[in-house]
Amino acid sequence: MPKIWPPIAFPINGCRVNKSVSKYYNGSDRELAQRYIRDIADIGTKEYYEAALAHRYGLYPEIPRIAAFESFKDKDVLEIGVGQGADHFMFAKGGASLSGIDLTEKHCRMTRQFLDAFGLHSNVLNGSACNLPFPSASFDHVYSCGVLLLVQDIEKALSEIYRVLRPGGTVTLMLYNKRSLHYLVKTRLYYGWMLGEDKAIGRQAVNDWYTDGPGYVRVYHYAPRDLKWIYKGFCDIAYQTSCLTPEQMPEVGLPLDNKASRWLERRFGFFLWGTARKP
Ligand SMILES: C[S@@+](CC[C@H](N)C(=O)[O-])C[C@H]1O[C@@H](n2cnc3c(N)ncnc32)[C@H](O)[C@@H]1O
């Protein structure tokens, strides 16, 4: 098992960043291809990107609805943690005037290449969520999916988002839900306690590794009520949850297509989507 605990925090652009985060993502540029899109197409081709989009929105069909990619035409949009570029491409395709940032230079490059392949453009910069290299009041919308849950100083990141938003600007974040079946039932109850993994590898490693696989970096989970302090100074705070999969109820499973499961997904899904507006 790779040694990732305890994490080492070091300052990048004025923000304490878990060293294992940049190390992990620097080493994972082919991860999507290796894990999911084998045999379909070579990375960097249009076919590859189309397969990546089909894969992502097949797995998470709620993302386009929640992110509302199409509704930011001609608006100034910033995505924090562009990753391998799928959501960034969707904003660009929807006509947003787009900027992006990622801690990992490799992911910046991959995202630029993704957009280039379709003749689209964004100002993608290498940097940290905690020190955004953009002037104050320069965006109408900030979006970040699965990124601030990796950031130790989430309050600093939110103060930066507040700064770069114009008054009336909006923010959508996806964090991991601490009040989810994934966290409470699968991670804590089943693996942590019943299978004794807390004792074997430690509670924190159980939380991290059962989120995204063995060796995954330190993650932070948040309850819906945490959005109140996370979105300090913002108004119109709202949330919804998504992502319910059968293995979130180990040994039992979950029916995925009935009223009850949709109800569960809306209340106890693993993805906590919070939106807010700068007054
Ligand atoms: C789980 S991936 C999510 C990528 C993409 N948003 C998605 O939904 O597929 C996390 C991404 O955030 C980036 N990241 C992690 N910490 C960051 C930080 N402090 N500032 C900016 N980007 C960060 C990583 O390099 C990686 O590309």
PDB file of C-alpha atoms and ligand atoms in Angstrom:
ATOM      1  CA  MET A   1       0.000   0.000   0.000  1.00  0.00           C
ATOM      2  CA  PRO A   2       1.386   3.462  -0.760  1.00  0.00           C
ATOM      3  CA  LYS A   3       2.266   5.453   2.327  1.00  0.00           C
ATOM      4  CA  ILE A   4       0.013   8.484   2.328  1.00  0.00           C
ATOM      5  CA  TRP A   5      -0.731   9.049   5.964  1.00  0.00           C
ATOM      6  CA  PRO A   6      -0.046  11.329   7.762  1.00  0.00           C
ATOM      7  CA  PRO A   7      -0.407  13.872   4.957  1.00  0.00           C
ATOM      8  CA  ILE A   8       2.245  16.518   4.556  1.00  0.00           C
ATOM      9  CA  ALA A   9       0.895  20.018   4.145  1.00  0.00           C
ATOM     10  CA  PHE A  10       3.017  22.651   2.465  1.00  0.00           C
ATOM     11  CA  PRO A  11       2.297  26.152   1.228  1.00  0.00           C
ATOM     12  CA  ILE A  12       1.530  26.697  -2.464  1.00  0.00           C
ATOM     13  CA  ASN A  13       0.645  30.239  -3.456  1.00  0.00           C
ATOM     14  CA  GLY A  14      -0.132  31.065   0.150  1.00  0.00           C
ATOM     15  CA  CYS A  15      -2.383  28.041   0.728  1.00  0.00           C
ATOM     16  CA  ARG A  16      -1.581  24.929   2.696  1.00  0.00           C
ATOM     17  CA  VAL A  17      -1.981  22.120   0.218  1.00  0.00           C
ATOM     18  CA  ASN A  18      -1.762  18.477   0.974  1.00  0.00           C
ATOM     19  CA  LYS A  19       1.357  17.309  -0.871  1.00  0.00           C
ATOM     20  CA  SER A  20      -0.257  13.994  -1.668  1.00  0.00           C
ATOM     21  CA  VAL A  21      -3.002  15.801  -3.631  1.00  0.00           C
ATOM     22  CA  SER A  22      -0.653  17.206  -6.257  1.00  0.00           C
ATOM     23  CA  LYS A  23       1.425  14.018  -6.267  1.00  0.00           C
ATOM     24  CA  TYR A  24      -1.663  11.859  -6.750  1.00  0.00           C
ATOM     25  CA  TYR A  25      -3.103  13.935  -9.595  1.00  0.00           C
ATOM     26  CA  ASN A  26       0.238  14.472 -11.287  1.00  0.00           C
ATOM     27  CA  GLY A  27       0.498  10.720 -11.560  1.00  0.00           C
ATOM     28  CA  SER A  28      -3.023  10.148 -12.818  1.00  0.00           C
ATOM     29  CA  ASP A  29      -3.217  11.847 -16.199  1.00  0.00           C
ATOM     30  CA  ARG A  30      -4.061   8.590 -17.951  1.00  0.00           C
ATOM     31  CA  GLU A  31      -6.239   7.385 -15.132  1.00  0.00           C
ATOM     32  CA  LEU A  32      -9.546   7.925 -16.869  1.00  0.00           C
ATOM     33  CA  ALA A  33      -8.299   6.164 -19.969  1.00  0.00           C
ATOM     34  CA  GLN A  34      -6.824   3.316 -17.997  1.00  0.00           C
ATOM     35  CA  ARG A  35      -9.786   2.843 -15.763  1.00  0.00           C
ATOM     36  CA  TYR A  36     -12.730   3.370 -18.043  1.00  0.00           C
ATOM     37  CA  ILE A  37     -12.043   4.076 -21.685  1.00  0.00           C
ATOM     38  CA  ARG A  38      -9.632   1.335 -22.650  1.00  0.00           C
ATOM     39  CA  ASP A  39      -9.802   0.189 -26.231  1.00  0.00           C
ATOM     40  CA  ILE A  40     -12.119   2.966 -27.358  1.00  0.00           C
ATOM     41  CA  ALA A  41      -9.673   5.516 -28.652  1.00  0.00           C
ATOM     42  CA  ASP A  42      -6.276   7.069 -28.086  1.00  0.00           C
ATOM     43  CA  ILE A  43      -6.109   9.801 -25.516  1.00  0.00           C
ATOM     44  CA  GLY A  44      -6.175  13.213 -27.194  1.00  0.00           C
ATOM     45  CA  THR A  45      -8.425  12.214 -30.088  1.00  0.00           C
ATOM     46  CA  LYS A  46     -11.969  13.499 -30.527  1.00  0.00           C
ATOM     47  CA  GLU A  47     -13.216   9.924 -30.151  1.00  0.00           C
ATOM     48  CA  TYR A  48     -11.506   9.677 -26.798  1.00  0.00           C
ATOM     49  CA  TYR A  49     -13.080  12.911 -25.547  1.00  0.00           C
ATOM     50  CA  GLU A  50     -16.511  11.859 -26.785  1.00  0.00           C
ATOM     51  CA  ALA A  51     -16.128   8.552 -24.953  1.00  0.00           C
ATOM     52  CA  ALA A  52     -14.986  10.419 -21.831  1.00  0.00           C
ATOM     53  CA  LEU A  53     -18.099  12.627 -21.969  1.00  0.00           C
ATOM     54  CA  ALA A  54     -20.399   9.652 -22.542  1.00  0.00           C
ATOM     55  CA  HIS A  55     -18.771   7.847 -19.653  1.00  0.00           C
ATOM     56  CA  ARG A  56     -18.998  10.755 -17.226  1.00  0.00           C
ATOM     57  CA  TYR A  57     -22.563  11.825 -17.943  1.00  0.00           C
ATOM     58  CA  GLY A  58     -23.712   8.229 -18.233  1.00  0.00           C
ATOM     59  CA  LEU A  59     -22.399   7.621 -14.749  1.00  0.00           C
ATOM     60  CA  TYR A  60     -23.525  10.988 -13.367  1.00  0.00           C
ATOM     61  CA  PRO A  61     -26.493  12.098 -15.488  1.00  0.00           C
ATOM     62  CA  GLU A  62     -27.420  14.710 -12.891  1.00  0.00           C
ATOM     63  CA  ILE A  63     -24.295  16.826 -13.505  1.00  0.00           C
ATOM     64  CA  PRO A  64     -25.511  18.645 -16.648  1.00  0.00           C
ATOM     65  CA  ARG A  65     -28.819  19.419 -14.919  1.00  0.00           C
ATOM     66  CA  ILE A  66     -27.206  20.745 -11.747  1.00  0.00           C
ATOM     67  CA  ALA A  67     -24.262  22.523 -13.379  1.00  0.00           C
ATOM     68  CA  ALA A  68     -26.607  24.072 -15.986  1.00  0.00           C
ATOM     69  CA  PHE A  69     -23.725  24.369 -18.467  1.00  0.00           C
ATOM     70  CA  GLU A  70     -25.936  25.896 -21.135  1.00  0.00           C
ATOM     71  CA  SER A  71     -27.173  28.788 -19.034  1.00  0.00           C
ATOM     72  CA  PHE A  72     -23.925  30.794 -18.933  1.00  0.00           C
ATOM     73  CA  LYS A  73     -23.660  31.874 -22.549  1.00  0.00           C
ATOM     74  CA  ASP A  74     -21.495  35.025 -22.739  1.00  0.00           C
ATOM     75  CA  LYS A  75     -21.120  35.034 -18.923  1.00  0.00           C
ATOM     76  CA  ASP A  76     -17.717  35.074 -17.245  1.00  0.00           C
ATOM     77  CA  VAL A  77     -17.331  31.644 -15.661  1.00  0.00           C
ATOM     78  CA  LEU A  78     -14.464  30.233 -13.594  1.00  0.00           C
ATOM     79  CA  GLU A  79     -14.047  26.515 -12.942  1.00  0.00           C
ATOM     80  CA  ILE A  80     -11.778  25.561 -10.051  1.00  0.00           C
ATOM     81  CA  GLY A  81     -10.071  22.169 -10.418  1.00  0.00           C
ATOM     82  CA  VAL A  82     -10.749  21.515 -14.096  1.00  0.00           C
ATOM     83  CA  GLY A  83      -9.363  17.976 -13.841  1.00  0.00           C
ATOM     84  CA  GLN A  84      -9.390  16.205 -17.187  1.00  0.00           C
ATOM     85  CA  GLY A  85     -11.700  18.807 -18.694  1.00  0.00           C
ATOM     86  CA  ALA A  86     -15.158  17.286 -19.238  1.00  0.00           C
ATOM     87  CA  ASP A  87     -17.223  19.880 -17.365  1.00  0.00           C
ATOM     88  CA  HIS A  88     -14.952  22.626 -18.646  1.00  0.00           C
ATOM     89  CA  PHE A  89     -15.655  21.519 -22.198  1.00  0.00           C
ATOM     90  CA  MET A  90     -19.401  21.615 -21.473  1.00  0.00           C
ATOM     91  CA  PHE A  91     -19.218  25.227 -20.247  1.00  0.00           C
ATOM     92  CA  ALA A  92     -17.165  26.186 -23.298  1.00  0.00           C
ATOM     93  CA  LYS A  93     -19.624  24.435 -25.614  1.00  0.00           C
ATOM     94  CA  GLY A  94     -22.447  26.314 -23.890  1.00  0.00           C
ATOM     95  CA  GLY A  95     -20.805  29.604 -24.907  1.00  0.00           C
ATOM     96  CA  ALA A  96     -19.407  30.785 -21.557  1.00  0.00           C
ATOM     97  CA  SER A  97     -16.487  33.168 -21.512  1.00  0.00           C
ATOM     98  CA  LEU A  98     -14.349  30.741 -19.637  1.00  0.00           C
ATOM     99  CA  SER A  99     -11.396  30.550 -17.245  1.00  0.00           C
ATOM    100  CA  GLY A 100     -10.124  27.570 -15.310  1.00  0.00           C
ATOM    101  CA  ILE A 101      -7.551  26.706 -12.715  1.00  0.00           C
ATOM    102  CA  ASP A 102      -5.974  23.481 -11.500  1.00  0.00           C
ATOM    103  CA  LEU A 103      -3.254  22.630  -9.027  1.00  0.00           C
ATOM    104  CA  THR A 104      -1.848  20.073 -11.444  1.00  0.00           C
ATOM    105  CA  GLU A 105      -0.127  21.392 -14.570  1.00  0.00           C
ATOM    106  CA  LYS A 106      -0.849  18.093 -16.315  1.00  0.00           C
ATOM    107  CA  HIS A 107      -4.565  18.564 -15.836  1.00  0.00           C
ATOM    108  CA  CYS A 108      -4.349  22.141 -17.125  1.00  0.00           C
ATOM    109  CA  ARG A 109      -2.642  20.839 -20.254  1.00  0.00           C
ATOM    110  CA  MET A 110      -5.135  17.994 -20.713  1.00  0.00           C
ATOM    111  CA  THR A 111      -8.062  20.390 -20.375  1.00  0.00           C
ATOM    112  CA  ARG A 112      -6.586  22.836 -22.913  1.00  0.00           C
ATOM    113  CA  GLN A 113      -6.066  19.926 -25.332  1.00  0.00           C
ATOM    114  CA  PHE A 114      -9.646  18.732 -24.780  1.00  0.00           C
ATOM    115  CA  LEU A 115     -11.065  22.137 -25.730  1.00  0.00           C
ATOM    116  CA  ASP A 116      -8.570  22.597 -28.591  1.00  0.00           C
ATOM    117  CA  ALA A 117      -9.752  19.357 -30.169  1.00  0.00           C
ATOM    118  CA  PHE A 118     -13.181  20.972 -30.633  1.00  0.00           C
ATOM    119  CA  GLY A 119     -11.934  24.461 -31.541  1.00  0.00           C
ATOM    120  CA  LEU A 120     -12.963  25.876 -28.152  1.00  0.00           C
ATOM    121  CA  HIS A 121     -10.949  28.084 -25.832  1.00  0.00           C
ATOM    122  CA  SER A 122     -10.495  28.837 -22.143  1.00  0.00           C
ATOM    123  CA  ASN A 123      -7.929  30.707 -20.078  1.00  0.00           C
ATOM    124  CA  VAL A 124      -6.693  27.706 -18.042  1.00  0.00           C
ATOM    125  CA  LEU A 125      -4.066  28.518 -15.418  1.00  0.00           C
ATOM    126  CA  ASN A 126      -2.016  26.425 -13.046  1.00  0.00           C
ATOM    127  CA  GLY A 127      -2.654  27.517  -9.452  1.00  0.00           C
ATOM    128  CA  SER A 128      -4.471  26.997  -6.216  1.00  0.00           C
ATOM    129  CA  ALA A 129      -8.087  27.452  -5.185  1.00  0.00           C
ATOM    130  CA  CYS A 130      -6.791  29.366  -2.180  1.00  0.00           C
ATOM    131  CA  ASN A 131      -5.049  32.070  -4.151  1.00  0.00           C
ATOM    132  CA  LEU A 132      -6.957  32.654  -7.364  1.00  0.00           C
ATOM    133  CA  PRO A 133      -4.863  34.511  -9.940  1.00  0.00           C
ATOM    134  CA  PHE A 134      -7.778  36.666 -11.087  1.00  0.00           C
ATOM    135  CA  PRO A 135      -8.840  40.242 -10.271  1.00  0.00           C
ATOM    136  CA  SER A 136     -11.649  40.874  -7.808  1.00  0.00           C
ATOM    137  CA  ALA A 137     -15.215  40.968  -9.138  1.00  0.00           C
ATOM    138  CA  SER A 138     -14.301  39.387 -12.478  1.00  0.00           C
ATOM    139  CA  PHE A 139     -16.746  36.452 -12.706  1.00  0.00           C
ATOM    140  CA  ASP A 140     -20.506  35.908 -12.895  1.00  0.00           C
ATOM    141  CA  HIS A 141     -20.284  32.274 -11.853  1.00  0.00           C
ATOM    142  CA  VAL A 142     -17.791  29.975 -10.130  1.00  0.00           C
ATOM    143  CA  TYR A 143     -18.116  26.206 -10.437  1.00  0.00           C
ATOM    144  CA  SER A 144     -16.097  23.492  -8.772  1.00  0.00           C
ATOM    145  CA  CYS A 145     -16.891  19.778  -8.735  1.00  0.00           C
ATOM    146  CA  GLY A 146     -15.084  17.394  -6.409  1.00  0.00           C
ATOM    147  CA  VAL A 147     -12.212  19.744  -5.630  1.00  0.00           C
ATOM    148  CA  LEU A 148     -12.719  21.788  -2.469  1.00  0.00           C
ATOM    149  CA  LEU A 149     -13.235  18.529  -0.564  1.00  0.00           C
ATOM    150  CA  LEU A 150      -9.474  18.081  -1.038  1.00  0.00           C
ATOM    151  CA  VAL A 151      -8.579  21.508   0.301  1.00  0.00           C
ATOM    152  CA  GLN A 152      -7.569  21.895   3.913  1.00  0.00           C
ATOM    153  CA  ASP A 153      -8.396  25.627   4.091  1.00  0.00           C
ATOM    154  CA  ILE A 154     -11.861  25.568   2.559  1.00  0.00           C
ATOM    155  CA  GLU A 155     -12.656  28.901   4.237  1.00  0.00           C
ATOM    156  CA  LYS A 156      -9.721  30.518   2.438  1.00  0.00           C
ATOM    157  CA  ALA A 157     -10.890  29.037  -0.867  1.00  0.00           C
ATOM    158  CA  LEU A 158     -14.399  30.396  -0.270  1.00  0.00           C
ATOM    159  CA  SER A 159     -13.077  33.849   0.586  1.00  0.00           C
ATOM    160  CA  GLU A 160     -11.243  33.793  -2.746  1.00  0.00           C
ATOM    161  CA  ILE A 161     -14.407  32.719  -4.589  1.00  0.00           C
ATOM    162  CA  TYR A 162     -16.290  35.556  -2.888  1.00  0.00           C
ATOM    163  CA  ARG A 163     -13.587  38.024  -3.923  1.00  0.00           C
ATOM    164  CA  VAL A 164     -13.537  37.072  -7.620  1.00  0.00           C
ATOM    165  CA  LEU A 165     -17.344  37.008  -7.972  1.00  0.00           C
ATOM    166  CA  ARG A 166     -19.242  40.115  -8.990  1.00  0.00           C
ATOM    167  CA  PRO A 167     -22.146  41.186  -6.759  1.00  0.00           C
ATOM    168  CA  GLY A 168     -25.067  38.972  -7.744  1.00  0.00           C
ATOM    169  CA  GLY A 169     -22.662  36.288  -8.988  1.00  0.00           C
ATOM    170  CA  THR A 170     -23.339  32.643  -8.180  1.00  0.00           C
ATOM    171  CA  VAL A 171     -21.332  29.649  -7.059  1.00  0.00           C
ATOM    172  CA  THR A 172     -21.953  25.900  -7.370  1.00  0.00           C
ATOM    173  CA  LEU A 173     -19.766  23.452  -5.462  1.00  0.00           C
ATOM    174  CA  MET A 174     -19.819  19.683  -5.208  1.00  0.00           C
ATOM    175  CA  LEU A 175     -18.524  18.335  -1.888  1.00  0.00           C
ATOM    176  CA  TYR A 176     -18.797  14.889  -0.305  1.00  0.00           C
ATOM    177  CA  ASN A 177     -21.829  14.425   1.893  1.00  0.00           C
ATOM    178  CA  LYS A 178     -21.219  13.331   5.459  1.00  0.00           C
ATOM    179  CA  ARG A 179     -24.923  12.547   5.854  1.00  0.00           C
ATOM    180  CA  SER A 180     -24.881  10.023   3.006  1.00  0.00           C
ATOM    181  CA  LEU A 181     -25.342   6.266   2.830  1.00  0.00           C
ATOM    182  CA  HIS A 182     -21.876   6.169   1.288  1.00  0.00           C
ATOM    183  CA  TYR A 183     -20.274   7.762   4.316  1.00  0.00           C
ATOM    184  CA  LEU A 184     -22.475   6.560   7.188  1.00  0.00           C
ATOM    185  CA  VAL A 185     -23.410   3.046   6.071  1.00  0.00           C
ATOM    186  CA  LYS A 186     -20.734   1.869   3.660  1.00  0.00           C
ATOM    187  CA  THR A 187     -17.654   3.648   4.972  1.00  0.00           C
ATOM    188  CA  ARG A 188     -18.183   4.094   8.698  1.00  0.00           C
ATOM    189  CA  LEU A 189     -20.543   1.249   9.643  1.00  0.00           C
ATOM    190  CA  TYR A 190     -19.596  -1.500   7.211  1.00  0.00           C
ATOM    191  CA  TYR A 191     -15.894  -1.142   6.384  1.00  0.00           C
ATOM    192  CA  GLY A 192     -14.800   0.928   9.365  1.00  0.00           C
ATOM    193  CA  TRP A 193     -16.615  -0.894  12.144  1.00  0.00           C
ATOM    194  CA  MET A 194     -18.077  -4.239  10.974  1.00  0.00           C
ATOM    195  CA  LEU A 195     -15.074  -5.311   8.899  1.00  0.00           C
ATOM    196  CA  GLY A 196     -12.627  -3.804  11.367  1.00  0.00           C
ATOM    197  CA  GLU A 197     -10.806  -1.592   8.851  1.00  0.00           C
ATOM    198  CA  ASP A 198     -10.660   1.304  11.297  1.00  0.00           C
ATOM    199  CA  LYS A 199      -8.457  -0.834  13.489  1.00  0.00           C
ATOM    200  CA  ALA A 200      -6.411  -2.190  10.617  1.00  0.00           C
ATOM    201  CA  ILE A 201      -5.571   0.981   8.663  1.00  0.00           C
ATOM    202  CA  GLY A 202      -7.034   3.801  10.768  1.00  0.00           C
ATOM    203  CA  ARG A 203     -10.280   5.730  10.540  1.00  0.00           C
ATOM    204  CA  GLN A 204      -8.928   8.492   8.313  1.00  0.00           C
ATOM    205  CA  ALA A 205      -7.477   6.090   5.739  1.00  0.00           C
ATOM    206  CA  VAL A 206     -10.813   4.228   5.680  1.00  0.00           C
ATOM    207  CA  ASN A 207     -12.605   7.509   4.956  1.00  0.00           C
ATOM    208  CA  ASP A 208     -10.135   8.471   2.235  1.00  0.00           C
ATOM    209  CA  TRP A 209      -9.680   5.113   0.538  1.00  0.00           C
ATOM    210  CA  TYR A 210     -13.330   4.068   0.490  1.00  0.00           C
ATOM    211  CA  THR A 211     -14.101   7.338  -1.234  1.00  0.00           C
ATOM    212  CA  ASP A 212     -12.029   6.782  -4.341  1.00  0.00           C
ATOM    213  CA  GLY A 213      -9.907   3.680  -3.975  1.00  0.00           C
ATOM    214  CA  PRO A 214      -6.799   2.558  -2.068  1.00  0.00           C
ATOM    215  CA  GLY A 215      -4.092   5.198  -1.913  1.00  0.00           C
ATOM    216  CA  TYR A 216      -6.541   8.047  -2.474  1.00  0.00           C
ATOM    217  CA  VAL A 217      -5.599  11.337  -0.881  1.00  0.00           C
ATOM    218  CA  ARG A 218      -6.976  12.997   2.234  1.00  0.00           C
ATOM    219  CA  VAL A 219     -10.596  14.053   1.723  1.00  0.00           C
ATOM    220  CA  TYR A 220     -12.928  16.135   3.868  1.00  0.00           C
ATOM    221  CA  HIS A 221     -16.625  15.291   4.184  1.00  0.00           C
ATOM    222  CA  TYR A 222     -19.268  17.912   4.950  1.00  0.00           C
ATOM    223  CA  ALA A 223     -22.837  17.794   6.199  1.00  0.00           C
ATOM    224  CA  PRO A 224     -25.477  19.958   4.508  1.00  0.00           C
ATOM    225  CA  ARG A 225     -25.572  22.205   7.572  1.00  0.00           C
ATOM    226  CA  ASP A 226     -21.843  22.986   7.092  1.00  0.00           C
ATOM    227  CA  LEU A 227     -22.810  24.955   4.002  1.00  0.00           C
ATOM    228  CA  LYS A 228     -23.919  27.751   6.337  1.00  0.00           C
ATOM    229  CA  TRP A 229     -20.366  28.471   7.491  1.00  0.00           C
ATOM    230  CA  ILE A 230     -18.737  27.427   4.232  1.00  0.00           C
ATOM    231  CA  TYR A 231     -20.852  30.027   2.395  1.00  0.00           C
ATOM    232  CA  LYS A 232     -20.164  32.757   4.935  1.00  0.00           C
ATOM    233  CA  GLY A 233     -21.268  36.132   3.550  1.00  0.00           C
ATOM    234  CA  PHE A 234     -23.257  34.569   0.692  1.00  0.00           C
ATOM    235  CA  CYS A 235     -27.047  34.516   0.399  1.00  0.00           C
ATOM    236  CA  ASP A 236     -29.639  32.217  -1.235  1.00  0.00           C
ATOM    237  CA  ILE A 237     -27.805  29.129   0.028  1.00  0.00           C
ATOM    238  CA  ALA A 238     -29.397  25.904  -1.181  1.00  0.00           C
ATOM    239  CA  TYR A 239     -28.350  22.305  -1.637  1.00  0.00           C
ATOM    240  CA  GLN A 240     -29.314  18.992  -3.142  1.00  0.00           C
ATOM    241  CA  THR A 241     -27.653  15.609  -3.020  1.00  0.00           C
ATOM    242  CA  SER A 242     -27.053  13.024  -5.744  1.00  0.00           C
ATOM    243  CA  CYS A 243     -25.197   9.771  -6.411  1.00  0.00           C
ATOM    244  CA  LEU A 244     -26.735   6.639  -4.995  1.00  0.00           C
ATOM    245  CA  THR A 245     -25.214   3.289  -5.934  1.00  0.00           C
ATOM    246  CA  PRO A 246     -26.086  -0.259  -4.787  1.00  0.00           C
ATOM    247  CA  GLU A 247     -22.787  -0.800  -2.961  1.00  0.00           C
ATOM    248  CA  GLN A 248     -23.591   2.078  -0.624  1.00  0.00           C
ATOM    249  CA  MET A 249     -25.677  -0.520   1.226  1.00  0.00           C
ATOM    250  CA  PRO A 250     -23.146  -3.391   1.381  1.00  0.00           C
ATOM    251  CA  GLU A 251     -24.552  -6.933   1.541  1.00  0.00           C
ATOM    252  CA  VAL A 252     -28.058  -5.588   0.906  1.00  0.00           C
ATOM    253  CA  GLY A 253     -27.816  -3.434  -2.226  1.00  0.00           C
ATOM    254  CA  LEU A 254     -30.332  -0.863  -3.330  1.00  0.00           C
ATOM    255  CA  PRO A 255     -33.041  -0.875  -5.954  1.00  0.00           C
ATOM    256  CA  LEU A 256     -32.092   2.038  -8.156  1.00  0.00           C
ATOM    257  CA  ASP A 257     -35.188   2.859 -10.069  1.00  0.00           C
ATOM    258  CA  ASN A 258     -38.100   3.392  -7.807  1.00  0.00           C
ATOM    259  CA  LYS A 259     -39.606   6.234  -5.822  1.00  0.00           C
ATOM    260  CA  ALA A 260     -37.867   5.224  -2.616  1.00  0.00           C
ATOM    261  CA  SER A 261     -34.392   5.225  -4.157  1.00  0.00           C
ATOM    262  CA  ARG A 262     -34.973   8.614  -5.766  1.00  0.00           C
ATOM    263  CA  TRP A 263     -36.070   9.912  -2.372  1.00  0.00           C
ATOM    264  CA  LEU A 264     -32.944   8.443  -0.773  1.00  0.00           C
ATOM    265  CA  GLU A 265     -30.712   9.932  -3.460  1.00  0.00           C
ATOM    266  CA  ARG A 266     -32.144  13.408  -2.915  1.00  0.00           C
ATOM    267  CA  ARG A 267     -31.557  13.205   0.835  1.00  0.00           C
ATOM    268  CA  PHE A 268     -28.633  10.863   1.389  1.00  0.00           C
ATOM    269  CA  GLY A 269     -26.726  10.911  -1.912  1.00  0.00           C
ATOM    270  CA  PHE A 270     -22.926  11.043  -1.707  1.00  0.00           C
ATOM    271  CA  PHE A 271     -22.548  14.261  -3.698  1.00  0.00           C
ATOM    272  CA  LEU A 272     -23.517  17.395  -1.820  1.00  0.00           C
ATOM    273  CA  TRP A 273     -24.198  20.170  -4.313  1.00  0.00           C
ATOM    274  CA  GLY A 274     -24.339  23.603  -2.705  1.00  0.00           C
ATOM    275  CA  THR A 275     -25.273  26.776  -4.491  1.00  0.00           C
ATOM    276  CA  ALA A 276     -25.166  30.365  -3.246  1.00  0.00           C
ATOM    277  CA  ARG A 277     -25.103  33.964  -4.449  1.00  0.00           C
ATOM    278  CA  LYS A 278     -22.886  36.900  -3.556  1.00  0.00           C
ATOM    279  CA  PRO A 279     -25.194  39.727  -2.366  1.00  0.00           C
TER     280      PRO A 279
HETATM  281  C1  LIG B   1     -11.323  14.766  -8.123  1.00  0.00           C
HETATM  282  S1  LIG B   1     -10.543  15.754  -9.351  1.00  0.00           S
HETATM  283  C2  LIG B   1     -11.987  16.571  -9.980  1.00  0.00           C
HETATM  284  C3  LIG B   1     -11.758  17.076 -11.350  1.00  0.00           C
HETATM  285  C4  LIG B   1     -13.013  17.618 -12.061  1.00  0.00           C
HETATM  286  N1  LIG B   1     -13.524  18.800 -11.439  1.00  0.00           N
HETATM  287  C5  LIG B   1     -14.072  16.543 -12.131  1.00  0.00           C
HETATM  288  O1  LIG B   1     -15.160  16.706 -11.581  1.00  0.00           O
HETATM  289  O2  LIG B   1     -13.796  15.513 -12.756  1.00  0.00           O
HETATM  290  C6  LIG B   1      -9.758  17.035  -8.418  1.00  0.00           C
HETATM  291  C7  LIG B   1      -9.001  18.055  -9.255  1.00  0.00           C
HETATM  292  O3  LIG B   1      -8.777  19.203  -8.436  1.00  0.00           O
HETATM  293  C8  LIG B   1      -7.426  19.606  -8.533  1.00  0.00           C
HETATM  294  N2  LIG B   1      -7.095  20.257  -7.250  1.00  0.00           N
HETATM  295  C9  LIG B   1      -6.893  19.664  -6.058  1.00  0.00           C
HETATM  296  N3  LIG B   1      -6.622  20.583  -5.110  1.00  0.00           N
HETATM  297  C10 LIG B   1      -6.679  21.795  -5.737  1.00  0.00           C
HETATM  298  C11 LIG B   1      -6.478  23.129  -5.310  1.00  0.00           C
HETATM  299  N4  LIG B   1      -6.160  23.415  -4.042  1.00  0.00           N
HETATM  300  N5  LIG B   1      -6.591  24.126  -6.206  1.00  0.00           N
HETATM  301  C12 LIG B   1      -6.906  23.848  -7.501  1.00  0.00           C
HETATM  302  N6  LIG B   1      -7.100  22.598  -7.964  1.00  0.00           N
HETATM  303  C13 LIG B   1      -6.985  21.583  -7.105  1.00  0.00           C
HETATM  304  C14 LIG B   1      -6.659  18.318  -8.805  1.00  0.00           C
HETATM  305  O4  LIG B   1      -5.420  18.574  -9.417  1.00  0.00           O
HETATM  306  C15 LIG B   1      -7.625  17.593  -9.729  1.00  0.00           C
HETATM  307  O5  LIG B   1      -7.443  17.958 -11.055  1.00  0.00           O
END
